[in-house]
Coordinates of C-alpha atoms in Angstrom, one line a residue:
Chain A
M22 CA -42.4 -3.1 -91.8
I23 CA -38.8 -4.1 -91.2
D24 CA -36.7 -3.7 -94.4
M25 CA -33.9 -5.9 -95.4
K26 CA -31.2 -3.5 -94.1
H27 CA -32.7 -3.6 -90.7
Q28 CA -33.2 -7.4 -90.9
N29 CA -29.5 -7.7 -91.3
I30 CA -28.8 -5.6 -88.2
I31 CA -31.4 -7.6 -86.3
D32 CA -29.3 -10.7 -87.1
G33 CA -26.3 -8.9 -85.8
I34 CA -28.1 -8.4 -82.5
V35 CA -28.9 -12.2 -82.4
E36 CA -25.2 -13.0 -83.0
L37 CA -24.2 -10.5 -80.3
I38 CA -26.5 -12.2 -77.8
R39 CA -25.4 -15.7 -78.9
K40 CA -21.7 -14.8 -78.5
A41 CA -22.3 -13.3 -75.0
E42 CA -24.4 -16.3 -73.8
T43 CA -22.2 -19.1 -75.2
E44 CA -18.6 -17.7 -75.0
L45 CA -16.9 -16.1 -72.0
P46 CA -14.4 -13.3 -72.6
K47 CA -10.8 -14.5 -72.5
D48 CA -10.0 -12.3 -69.5
V49 CA -12.5 -14.1 -67.4
I50 CA -11.4 -17.5 -68.5
K51 CA -7.8 -16.6 -67.7
S52 CA -8.7 -15.5 -64.3
L53 CA -10.7 -18.7 -63.6
E54 CA -7.7 -20.8 -64.8
K55 CA -5.6 -18.9 -62.3
A56 CA -8.1 -19.7 -59.6
Y57 CA -8.0 -23.4 -60.5
K58 CA -4.3 -23.5 -59.9
I59 CA -4.4 -22.1 -56.4
E60 CA -7.6 -23.9 -55.2
E61 CA -7.7 -27.3 -53.5
G62 CA -10.3 -29.9 -52.6
V63 CA -14.0 -29.0 -53.0
A64 CA -13.1 -25.5 -54.3
K65 CA -11.0 -27.0 -57.0
T66 CA -13.9 -29.3 -58.1
Q67 CA -16.1 -26.2 -58.5
I68 CA -13.6 -24.3 -60.7
A69 CA -13.0 -27.5 -62.7
A70 CA -16.8 -27.8 -63.3
I71 CA -17.0 -24.2 -64.3
L72 CA -14.1 -24.5 -66.8
E73 CA -15.5 -27.7 -68.3
N74 CA -18.9 -26.0 -68.6
I75 CA -17.4 -23.0 -70.4
E76 CA -15.7 -25.3 -72.9
L77 CA -18.8 -27.4 -73.5
A78 CA -21.0 -24.3 -73.9
K79 CA -18.6 -22.8 -76.5
K80 CA -18.3 -26.1 -78.4
T81 CA -22.1 -26.9 -78.5
K82 CA -23.1 -23.2 -78.9
R83 CA -25.5 -23.4 -76.0
P84 CA -25.9 -20.9 -73.2
M85 CA -23.4 -21.6 -70.5
C86 CA -26.0 -20.9 -67.8
Q87 CA -29.8 -21.5 -67.9
D88 CA -30.3 -18.1 -66.4
T89 CA -29.6 -16.2 -69.6
G90 CA -30.4 -13.0 -67.7
I91 CA -32.1 -9.7 -68.4
Q92 CA -30.9 -8.5 -71.7
T93 CA -28.8 -5.4 -71.0
F94 CA -27.1 -3.2 -73.6
F95 CA -24.8 -0.3 -73.5
V96 CA -24.9 1.5 -76.8
D97 CA -22.5 4.1 -78.2
I98 CA -24.2 5.8 -81.1
G99 CA -22.0 7.5 -83.7
V100 CA -23.9 10.7 -84.4
D101 CA -23.5 10.3 -88.1
F102 CA -25.1 6.8 -88.2
P103 CA -28.0 6.8 -90.6
N104 CA -30.6 4.8 -88.7
I105 CA -30.4 6.2 -85.2
L106 CA -34.2 6.4 -84.7
D107 CA -34.6 2.7 -85.6
L108 CA -32.0 1.3 -83.2
K109 CA -34.3 0.7 -80.3
N110 CA -36.7 -1.3 -82.3
I111 CA -33.9 -3.2 -84.0
I112 CA -32.5 -4.2 -80.6
I113 CA -36.0 -5.2 -79.3
N114 CA -36.6 -7.3 -82.4
G115 CA -33.1 -8.9 -82.1
V116 CA -33.9 -9.9 -78.5
K117 CA -37.2 -11.5 -79.6
K118 CA -35.5 -13.4 -82.4
A119 CA -32.6 -14.5 -80.1
T120 CA -35.1 -15.9 -77.6
K121 CA -36.4 -18.4 -80.1
E122 CA -33.2 -19.0 -82.2
I123 CA -30.4 -19.5 -79.6
P124 CA -32.6 -20.1 -77.5
I125 CA -32.5 -18.0 -74.4
R126 CA -34.8 -18.5 -71.4
P127 CA -37.9 -16.3 -71.3
N128 CA -37.0 -14.1 -68.4
T129 CA -39.4 -11.1 -68.3
V130 CA -42.2 -11.3 -65.8
D131 CA -44.9 -8.7 -65.1
P132 CA -44.4 -7.7 -61.4
F133 CA -48.2 -7.4 -60.9
T134 CA -49.7 -10.3 -62.8
G135 CA -46.7 -12.6 -62.6
E136 CA -47.2 -13.3 -66.3
N137 CA -44.1 -14.1 -68.4
H138 CA -43.9 -12.0 -71.5
K139 CA -42.2 -15.0 -73.2
D140 CA -39.9 -13.1 -75.5
N141 CA -37.4 -11.4 -73.1
T142 CA -39.0 -8.0 -73.7
G143 CA -41.5 -5.9 -71.7
D144 CA -41.8 -2.6 -70.0
Y145 CA -38.3 -0.9 -70.1
I146 CA -36.7 -4.3 -71.0
P147 CA -34.3 -4.9 -72.8
Y148 CA -32.6 -2.4 -70.6
I149 CA -30.6 0.0 -72.8
T150 CA -28.1 2.7 -71.9
W151 CA -27.5 5.2 -74.7
D152 CA -24.5 7.4 -75.3
F153 CA -23.5 9.6 -78.2
V154 CA -20.0 9.5 -79.7
K155 CA -18.3 11.0 -82.8
G156 CA -18.4 9.0 -86.1
N157 CA -20.8 7.0 -88.1
E158 CA -20.7 3.6 -86.4
V159 CA -22.7 2.1 -83.5
R160 CA -21.0 0.0 -80.9
I161 CA -23.2 -2.2 -78.7
T162 CA -22.0 -4.1 -75.6
A163 CA -24.2 -6.9 -74.3
L164 CA -24.1 -7.6 -70.6
P165 CA -26.8 -10.2 -70.0
K166 CA -27.4 -10.1 -66.2
G167 CA -28.5 -13.1 -64.2
G168 CA -31.0 -12.9 -61.3
G169 CA -28.9 -14.7 -58.6
S170 CA -26.1 -12.1 -58.7
E171 CA -28.4 -9.2 -59.3
N172 CA -30.3 -10.1 -56.1
M173 CA -27.1 -9.4 -54.2
S174 CA -26.9 -5.8 -55.4
K175 CA -26.7 -3.2 -52.6
L176 CA -27.1 0.5 -52.1
G177 CA -25.6 2.2 -49.2
M178 CA -26.4 5.8 -48.5
L179 CA -23.4 6.2 -46.1
K180 CA -22.7 9.2 -43.9
P181 CA -19.9 11.2 -45.5
G182 CA -18.1 11.2 -42.2
V183 CA -17.3 7.5 -42.5
G184 CA -14.9 8.3 -45.4
I185 CA -13.4 5.9 -47.8
E186 CA -12.6 3.5 -45.0
G187 CA -16.4 3.3 -44.3
V188 CA -17.0 2.6 -48.0
K189 CA -14.5 -0.2 -48.1
D190 CA -15.9 -1.8 -44.9
F191 CA -19.4 -1.6 -46.4
V192 CA -18.4 -3.4 -49.6
V193 CA -16.5 -6.1 -47.8
E194 CA -19.3 -6.7 -45.3
E195 CA -22.0 -6.9 -48.0
M196 CA -20.0 -9.4 -50.0
I197 CA -19.5 -11.6 -47.0
K198 CA -23.2 -11.4 -46.3
A199 CA -23.9 -12.4 -49.9
A200 CA -21.9 -15.6 -49.3
G201 CA -22.5 -18.3 -51.9
N202 CA -25.7 -16.8 -53.3
P203 CA -24.3 -14.7 -56.3
C204 CA -22.4 -17.8 -57.7
P205 CA -18.8 -16.8 -56.6
P206 CA -16.1 -16.3 -57.7
T207 CA -17.8 -13.0 -58.6
I208 CA -16.8 -9.7 -60.1
V209 CA -17.9 -6.8 -58.0
G210 CA -18.7 -3.4 -59.5
V211 CA -18.7 -0.5 -57.0
G212 CA -20.1 2.9 -57.9
I213 CA -19.1 5.6 -55.4
G214 CA -20.7 9.1 -55.4
G215 CA -23.5 10.7 -57.4
G216 CA -27.0 10.2 -56.2
A217 CA -28.5 6.8 -55.4
D218 CA -29.4 5.8 -58.9
L219 CA -26.1 7.0 -60.4
A220 CA -24.0 5.0 -57.8
L221 CA -25.8 1.8 -58.8
K222 CA -25.5 2.6 -62.5
L223 CA -21.8 3.3 -62.2
G224 CA -21.3 0.0 -60.3
K225 CA -22.9 -1.9 -63.1
R226 CA -21.1 0.1 -65.8
S227 CA -17.8 -0.7 -64.1
L228 CA -18.5 -4.4 -64.9
L229 CA -17.8 -3.6 -68.5
R230 CA -14.1 -3.3 -67.7
P231 CA -12.2 -6.6 -68.4
V232 CA -11.1 -8.7 -65.4
G233 CA -7.6 -7.9 -64.3
I234 CA -7.5 -4.3 -65.5
R235 CA -7.1 -1.8 -62.8
N236 CA -8.6 1.7 -62.5
K237 CA -6.4 4.3 -64.1
N238 CA -6.4 6.4 -60.9
K239 CA -3.6 4.9 -58.8
N240 CA -5.2 5.5 -55.5
I241 CA -8.5 3.9 -56.6
A242 CA -6.5 1.0 -58.2
S243 CA -4.9 0.3 -54.8
I244 CA -8.3 0.4 -53.1
E245 CA -9.6 -2.2 -55.7
K246 CA -6.6 -4.4 -54.8
E247 CA -7.2 -4.1 -51.1
L248 CA -10.9 -5.0 -51.6
I249 CA -10.0 -8.1 -53.6
E250 CA -7.6 -9.2 -50.9
R251 CA -10.1 -8.5 -48.0
I252 CA -13.1 -10.3 -49.7
N253 CA -10.9 -13.3 -50.7
A254 CA -9.6 -13.5 -47.1
S255 CA -13.2 -14.3 -46.0
G256 CA -12.7 -17.9 -47.2
I257 CA -16.3 -18.0 -48.7
G258 CA -14.8 -19.5 -51.9
P259 CA -16.3 -20.8 -55.1
M260 CA -20.1 -21.3 -54.6
G261 CA -19.7 -20.5 -50.9
L262 CA -18.2 -23.9 -50.3
G263 CA -15.0 -22.5 -48.9
G264 CA -11.8 -21.6 -50.7
K265 CA -9.4 -18.8 -51.6
T266 CA -11.3 -17.3 -54.5
T267 CA -14.5 -15.4 -53.6
V268 CA -14.0 -12.6 -56.2
L269 CA -12.1 -12.6 -59.4
D270 CA -12.0 -8.8 -59.4
V271 CA -13.4 -5.6 -57.9
H272 CA -14.0 -2.6 -60.2
I273 CA -14.7 0.9 -58.9
K274 CA -16.1 3.9 -60.8
K275 CA -16.7 7.3 -59.1
A276 CA -18.9 10.3 -59.6
H277 CA -18.8 13.6 -57.7
R278 CA -21.3 13.5 -54.8
H279 CA -23.5 15.9 -52.9
P280 CA -21.8 17.3 -49.8
A281 CA -24.4 15.6 -47.6
S282 CA -24.3 12.2 -49.3
L283 CA -22.0 9.3 -49.8
P284 CA -23.8 6.8 -52.0
V285 CA -22.2 3.4 -52.7
G286 CA -23.8 1.2 -55.3
I287 CA -22.7 -2.5 -55.5
A288 CA -23.4 -4.5 -58.6
V289 CA -22.4 -8.1 -58.4
Q290 CA -21.7 -10.3 -61.5
C291 CA -21.4 -14.1 -61.2
W292 CA -18.4 -15.9 -62.6
A293 CA -20.4 -16.1 -65.9
D294 CA -19.3 -12.5 -66.6
R295 CA -20.9 -12.5 -70.0
R296 CA -19.9 -9.6 -72.3
A297 CA -19.8 -9.3 -76.1
H298 CA -19.5 -6.4 -78.5
L299 CA -21.1 -5.6 -81.8
V300 CA -20.0 -2.9 -84.2
I301 CA -22.6 -1.7 -86.8
H302 CA -21.2 0.2 -89.8
S303 CA -23.1 3.0 -91.6
D304 CA -23.8 0.6 -94.5
S305 CA -25.6 -1.8 -92.0
S306 CA -22.8 -4.4 -92.2
W307 CA -21.6 -5.6 -88.7
E308 CA -19.0 -7.6 -86.8
V309 CA -19.3 -9.3 -83.4
E310 CA -16.2 -9.4 -81.2
Chain B
M8 CA -15.2 -39.3 -50.6
E9 CA -16.7 -39.9 -54.0
H10 CA -20.0 -41.8 -54.3
Y11 CA -22.1 -42.9 -57.3
L12 CA -25.8 -43.2 -56.2
N13 CA -28.8 -44.6 -58.0
L14 CA -32.1 -43.0 -57.1
P15 CA -34.3 -43.6 -55.3
A16 CA -31.9 -43.7 -52.4
S17 CA -32.6 -45.4 -49.1
S18 CA -32.4 -43.7 -45.7
E19 CA -29.4 -45.9 -44.9
Q20 CA -27.6 -44.6 -48.0
I21 CA -28.5 -41.0 -47.2
K22 CA -27.3 -41.4 -43.6
E23 CA -23.9 -42.5 -44.8
L24 CA -23.3 -39.3 -46.7
K25 CA -21.5 -36.4 -45.0
V26 CA -20.5 -32.9 -45.6
G27 CA -17.7 -32.6 -48.2
D28 CA -18.5 -35.9 -50.0
I29 CA -18.8 -35.7 -53.8
L30 CA -21.8 -37.3 -55.3
Y31 CA -22.8 -38.4 -58.8
I32 CA -26.5 -39.4 -59.1
S33 CA -28.4 -41.4 -61.7
G34 CA -32.2 -41.7 -61.9
K35 CA -35.0 -39.3 -61.9
I36 CA -35.0 -35.7 -60.6
F37 CA -37.7 -33.0 -60.7
T38 CA -37.2 -29.3 -60.9
A39 CA -39.1 -27.0 -58.5
R40 CA -38.6 -23.3 -57.7
D41 CA -40.6 -21.0 -55.5
E42 CA -43.9 -21.1 -57.5
A43 CA -43.8 -24.9 -57.8
H44 CA -43.1 -25.4 -54.1
H45 CA -46.0 -23.1 -53.2
M46 CA -48.4 -24.9 -55.6
M47 CA -47.4 -28.4 -54.7
L48 CA -47.8 -27.8 -51.0
E49 CA -51.4 -26.7 -51.7
K50 CA -52.2 -29.8 -53.7
E51 CA -53.6 -33.0 -52.2
K52 CA -52.7 -35.3 -55.1
L53 CA -49.8 -35.1 -57.5
P54 CA -49.5 -36.7 -61.0
F55 CA -46.0 -38.1 -60.0
D56 CA -44.3 -39.4 -56.9
P57 CA -41.6 -36.9 -55.7
S58 CA -40.4 -39.3 -53.0
K59 CA -38.7 -41.4 -55.6
M60 CA -36.8 -38.5 -57.1
G61 CA -34.2 -35.9 -56.3
L62 CA -35.5 -32.3 -55.9
F63 CA -33.6 -29.9 -58.1
H64 CA -33.8 -26.1 -57.5
C65 CA -33.7 -25.2 -61.1
G66 CA -35.4 -23.1 -63.7
P67 CA -34.1 -24.8 -66.9
L68 CA -33.8 -23.4 -70.4
M69 CA -35.7 -25.9 -72.6
K70 CA -36.2 -26.4 -76.3
N71 CA -39.2 -28.0 -77.9
A72 CA -38.1 -30.0 -80.9
K73 CA -40.1 -32.4 -83.1
D74 CA -39.2 -35.3 -80.9
G75 CA -40.2 -33.6 -77.7
W76 CA -38.5 -31.4 -75.1
H77 CA -34.8 -31.1 -74.7
V78 CA -32.7 -29.5 -72.0
V79 CA -30.5 -26.7 -73.4
S80 CA -29.0 -25.4 -70.1
A81 CA -30.0 -26.4 -66.5
G82 CA -27.9 -25.3 -63.6
P83 CA -29.2 -24.7 -60.1
T84 CA -31.1 -21.6 -58.9
T85 CA -30.5 -19.9 -55.5
S86 CA -31.9 -22.3 -52.9
S87 CA -32.4 -19.8 -50.1
R88 CA -35.6 -18.6 -51.9
M89 CA -37.2 -22.0 -51.1
E90 CA -36.3 -21.8 -47.4
I91 CA -39.9 -20.7 -46.5
F92 CA -41.3 -23.9 -48.0
E93 CA -38.7 -26.5 -47.7
D94 CA -39.2 -28.1 -44.2
N95 CA -42.9 -28.7 -45.0
F96 CA -42.0 -29.8 -48.5
I97 CA -39.5 -32.4 -47.2
K98 CA -42.1 -33.7 -44.7
K99 CA -45.1 -33.8 -47.1
Y100 CA -43.3 -35.4 -50.1
K101 CA -40.6 -37.5 -48.3
I102 CA -37.8 -35.8 -50.2
N103 CA -34.3 -37.2 -49.3
I104 CA -32.0 -35.5 -51.7
I105 CA -32.0 -31.8 -52.6
I106 CA -29.8 -30.2 -55.3
G107 CA -29.3 -26.4 -55.3
K108 CA -26.8 -23.7 -54.7
G109 CA -25.9 -21.3 -52.0
G110 CA -27.2 -23.3 -49.1
M111 CA -30.3 -23.2 -46.9
G112 CA -31.4 -22.0 -43.5
K113 CA -32.0 -23.4 -40.0
K114 CA -35.6 -24.7 -40.7
T115 CA -34.4 -26.8 -43.6
Q116 CA -31.3 -28.0 -41.6
K117 CA -33.7 -29.3 -38.8
A118 CA -35.9 -31.0 -41.4
L119 CA -32.8 -32.7 -43.0
Q120 CA -32.0 -34.3 -39.6
K121 CA -35.6 -35.2 -38.7
Y122 CA -36.6 -36.7 -42.0
I123 CA -33.1 -38.0 -43.1
C124 CA -32.4 -35.9 -46.2
I125 CA -29.3 -34.2 -47.6
Y126 CA -28.8 -30.8 -49.3
T127 CA -26.2 -30.9 -52.1
S128 CA -24.6 -28.1 -54.0
Y129 CA -24.2 -28.2 -57.8
T130 CA -21.9 -25.7 -59.4
G131 CA -24.0 -22.5 -60.0
G132 CA -24.0 -21.5 -63.7
A133 CA -22.8 -24.8 -65.0
G134 CA -25.9 -25.2 -67.0
A135 CA -24.5 -26.6 -70.2
L136 CA -22.6 -29.3 -68.2
A137 CA -25.8 -30.2 -66.3
A138 CA -27.8 -30.5 -69.6
D139 CA -25.1 -32.9 -70.9
K140 CA -26.0 -35.3 -68.0
V141 CA -29.7 -35.4 -68.8
E142 CA -30.6 -38.5 -70.7
K143 CA -34.3 -37.7 -71.2
V144 CA -37.0 -35.2 -70.4
E145 CA -39.6 -37.6 -69.0
E146 CA -42.5 -35.2 -68.3
V147 CA -43.4 -31.6 -67.7
Y148 CA -46.2 -30.4 -65.4
W149 CA -48.0 -27.0 -65.1
L150 CA -46.0 -25.5 -68.0
D151 CA -48.9 -23.3 -69.2
K152 CA -49.7 -22.0 -65.8
L153 CA -46.1 -21.5 -64.5
G154 CA -44.0 -20.9 -67.6
M155 CA -40.7 -22.6 -68.6
P156 CA -38.5 -21.7 -65.6
E157 CA -41.1 -22.3 -62.9
A158 CA -42.7 -25.4 -64.4
V159 CA -41.9 -28.9 -62.9
W160 CA -39.7 -30.8 -65.3
I161 CA -39.0 -34.5 -64.6
L162 CA -35.5 -35.4 -65.9
R163 CA -33.8 -38.7 -66.1
V164 CA -30.1 -38.1 -65.4
K165 CA -26.9 -40.2 -65.6
D166 CA -24.0 -39.5 -63.3
F167 CA -25.3 -36.0 -62.6
G168 CA -22.6 -34.1 -60.7
P169 CA -20.3 -33.3 -59.2
L170 CA -22.7 -32.6 -56.3
V171 CA -21.0 -31.5 -53.0
V172 CA -22.9 -32.7 -49.9
A173 CA -23.2 -29.3 -48.3
M174 CA -25.7 -30.0 -45.5
D175 CA -26.1 -33.6 -44.3
S176 CA -28.6 -35.5 -42.2
R177 CA -26.4 -35.4 -39.1
G178 CA -26.4 -31.6 -38.7
G179 CA -23.2 -31.0 -40.7
N180 CA -23.1 -27.8 -42.7
I181 CA -20.3 -26.7 -45.1
Y182 CA -21.5 -23.1 -45.0
G183 CA -20.6 -22.9 -41.3

């Protein structure tokens, strides 16, 4: 039985998903507007269509892209929040409700039977990453992740001897190979170090950082800048139709690595870099931002 | 060059179009992804005539209201997944205009030239904008079997675009 308090938080999850699916964060829009200014010809028509689409989606409260993604959440749980054990169920129920209410596309398919679960839930999905923090509030970030860009993810288990130069070359080469498939201009998240799974996880996690914000480490920040320049120099352009803007940003996150391994995980996000935040207070009230 | 085209288009009209042209189409289009391509290639008879329509690589987000189905969001899906079917599909169903994103491979390129067909790119992710250009959902086939994204939806569109001619019937290819 779901009590009224929980019902209220479930509605918060629905609004979180609605916000993510229908309104792009300002940092992404700003960066697309910048791209519009520098592009010409066919590339300009693509950015124009994207900007028109973003405005229309916000105005009509409909998902900007038909691929509403795999529902992905990053949750910071304040250890003094009273309903910690119920949070997973609340999120799952919120996803089910959002599927009908917004609506979002039923996107969860059983890999063996091919059967669509029809409510965006299933084994391990929604995909939730949990962290504990101080306090009595819960902060949830939604990052609905589309299939086209996810299919361009890459893991490289590089030989440590290739060094950071090898890492940079790997990222640039893979993004050139991806060409127009991940709906460029994209945001590229690169996880370096750890084991294989951690590298990919850090790549995805780095996508939470707003577009245009550099890594706090100056050396890593300059590598991010270099990668942006090198990938954009490829001329792949918006939708792979040629142009100056192939990526809007590159974000790097690092972990310490095993001496014998140099894992590089690339997570690609399409221009529809959908992110939204929900704060749930200890009295079950909430705000979406 | 910018063109406004009513479907079905003639071979003469398709031949005129070349890489880099911007196109707005009106008429009927049908959605088909991997599963639908696979299934339609195995069928001997179809309940509709694909040769009169544009082929749209799309898994739309639809809503069933009291007055029938409506498109909520319907941008293109990645076309390269259909590469393994497309040359046979063009041949069997006399397709002459394809709408997708990301481009297609050599087999499709050859079929475009042989059967006089074009591949056009619609802005990926611009699903709300695309939905805005759909006048009516005419029909849906195999919804129960394939599910919403994979089903074949017949849509009547008005000035659907901008579509960029990305691969033409003369061997031109914007992706290089």
